[in-house]
mmCIF file of C-alpha atoms in Angstrom:
data_model
loop_
_atom_site.group_PDB
_atom_site.id
_atom_site.type_symbol
_atom_site.label_atom_id
_atom_site.label_comp_id
_atom_site.label_asym_id
_atom_site.label_seq_id
_atom_site.Cartn_x
_atom_site.Cartn_y
_atom_site.Cartn_z
ATOM 1 C CA MET Z 1 -11.312 13.441 -5.325
ATOM 2 C CA PRO Z 2 -8.064 13.124 -3.301
ATOM 3 C CA LYS Z 3 -8.292 12.756 0.424
ATOM 4 C CA SER Z 4 -6.617 15.253 2.682
ATOM 5 C CA ALA Z 5 -3.687 13.992 4.709
ATOM 6 C CA ARG Z 6 -4.607 12.409 7.988
ATOM 7 C CA PRO Z 7 -3.147 14.108 11.067
ATOM 8 C CA TRP Z 8 -1.064 11.248 12.441
ATOM 9 C CA PRO Z 9 1.040 10.343 9.404
ATOM 10 C CA THR Z 10 1.528 14.002 8.534
ATOM 11 C CA LYS Z 11 2.617 14.907 12.049
ATOM 12 C CA ALA Z 12 4.885 11.879 12.280
ATOM 13 C CA ARG Z 13 6.453 12.837 8.949
ATOM 14 C CA ASP Z 14 7.074 16.343 10.294
ATOM 15 C CA VAL Z 15 8.897 14.896 13.308
ATOM 16 C CA LEU Z 16 10.902 12.644 10.991
ATOM 17 C CA ASP Z 17 11.886 15.619 8.834
ATOM 18 C CA ASP Z 18 12.827 17.647 11.919
ATOM 19 C CA THR Z 19 14.944 14.752 13.160
ATOM 20 C CA ARG Z 20 16.761 14.356 9.871
ATOM 21 C CA ALA Z 21 17.450 18.097 9.708
ATOM 22 C CA GLY Z 22 18.571 18.113 13.335
ATOM 23 C CA LEU Z 23 21.010 15.271 12.736
ATOM 24 C CA LEU Z 24 22.570 17.207 9.892
ATOM 25 C CA ARG Z 25 22.831 20.244 12.178
ATOM 26 C CA ILE Z 26 24.558 18.131 14.838
ATOM 27 C CA ASP Z 27 27.033 16.956 12.201
ATOM 28 C CA GLN Z 28 27.752 20.570 11.195
ATOM 29 C CA LEU Z 29 28.226 21.686 14.790
ATOM 30 C CA LEU Z 30 30.543 18.817 15.674
ATOM 31 C CA ARG Z 31 32.618 19.314 12.538
ATOM 32 C CA ALA Z 32 32.996 22.997 13.456
ATOM 33 C CA ALA Z 33 33.988 21.915 16.980
ATOM 34 C CA GLN Z 34 36.695 19.670 15.542
ATOM 35 C CA VAL Z 35 38.068 22.537 13.468
ATOM 36 C CA ALA Z 36 38.004 24.873 16.476
ATOM 37 C CA ALA Z 37 39.817 22.282 18.597
ATOM 38 C CA ARG Z 38 42.409 21.747 15.886
ATOM 39 C CA ASP Z 39 42.967 25.493 15.704
ATOM 40 C CA GLY Z 40 43.450 25.679 19.471
ATOM 41 C CA ASN Z 41 40.149 27.443 20.200
ATOM 42 C CA ARG Z 42 39.005 25.193 23.032
ATOM 43 C CA ILE Z 43 36.286 27.510 24.320
ATOM 44 C CA GLU Z 44 34.638 27.692 20.889
ATOM 45 C CA ALA Z 45 34.875 23.888 20.586
ATOM 46 C CA VAL Z 46 33.157 23.413 23.956
ATOM 47 C CA ILE Z 47 30.398 25.878 23.038
ATOM 48 C CA LEU Z 48 29.780 24.111 19.718
ATOM 49 C CA CYS Z 49 29.617 20.727 21.477
ATOM 50 C CA GLY Z 50 27.062 22.183 23.882
ATOM 51 C CA ASP Z 51 25.007 23.475 20.947
ATOM 52 C CA ALA Z 52 25.088 19.998 19.372
ATOM 53 C CA ARG Z 53 23.983 18.487 22.681
ATOM 54 C CA ASN Z 54 21.049 20.919 22.848
ATOM 55 C CA VAL Z 55 19.891 19.867 19.391
ATOM 56 C CA ALA Z 56 20.194 16.184 20.386
ATOM 57 C CA VAL Z 57 18.154 16.722 23.563
ATOM 58 C CA THR Z 58 15.481 18.587 21.589
ATOM 59 C CA LEU Z 59 15.304 15.784 19.037
ATOM 60 C CA TYR Z 60 15.057 13.179 21.789
ATOM 61 C CA ALA Z 61 12.151 15.056 23.355
ATOM 62 C CA LYS Z 62 10.369 15.386 19.997
ATOM 63 C CA LEU Z 63 10.802 11.682 19.222
ATOM 64 C CA THR Z 64 9.628 10.667 22.685
ATOM 65 C CA ALA Z 65 6.563 12.887 22.421
ATOM 66 C CA ALA Z 66 5.791 11.562 18.934
ATOM 67 C CA ARG Z 67 6.059 7.990 20.176
ATOM 68 C CA ASN Z 68 3.431 8.863 22.770
ATOM 69 C CA GLY Z 69 1.218 10.500 20.146
ATOM 70 C CA GLU Z 70 1.875 14.001 21.459
ATOM 71 C CA TYR Z 71 2.587 16.464 18.689
ATOM 72 C CA GLU Z 72 3.311 20.119 19.286
ATOM 73 C CA LYS Z 73 3.645 23.055 16.980
ATOM 74 C CA ASP Z 74 7.195 23.360 15.665
ATOM 75 C CA ASP Z 75 9.238 25.750 17.790
ATOM 76 C CA GLY Z 76 11.807 26.636 15.175
ATOM 77 C CA ASP Z 77 14.206 25.340 12.622
ATOM 78 C CA LEU Z 78 16.887 23.125 14.144
ATOM 79 C CA CYS Z 79 19.014 23.658 11.034
ATOM 80 C CA ASP Z 80 19.125 27.402 11.537
ATOM 81 C CA PRO Z 81 22.771 28.285 12.277
ATOM 82 C CA ALA Z 82 21.579 31.151 14.480
ATOM 83 C CA ARG Z 83 20.047 28.664 16.931
#
């Protein structure tokens, strides 16, 4: 009979997956910021950079908490373009 997943590895894997998804989201946001800057839309570029920074700060907090063994329920999808 297979064992159920233990909490720690499963939770750590969830944080890893969130981090990977968040890094892809940062890449998307910064690429969009580059396009906006190229097109002369400086305000949009600044907003997109701020959005990328928010994702980075969220990821940093999740990784720090995971390192300390503190896992929280996921508060949303970092890859969601609406965020």
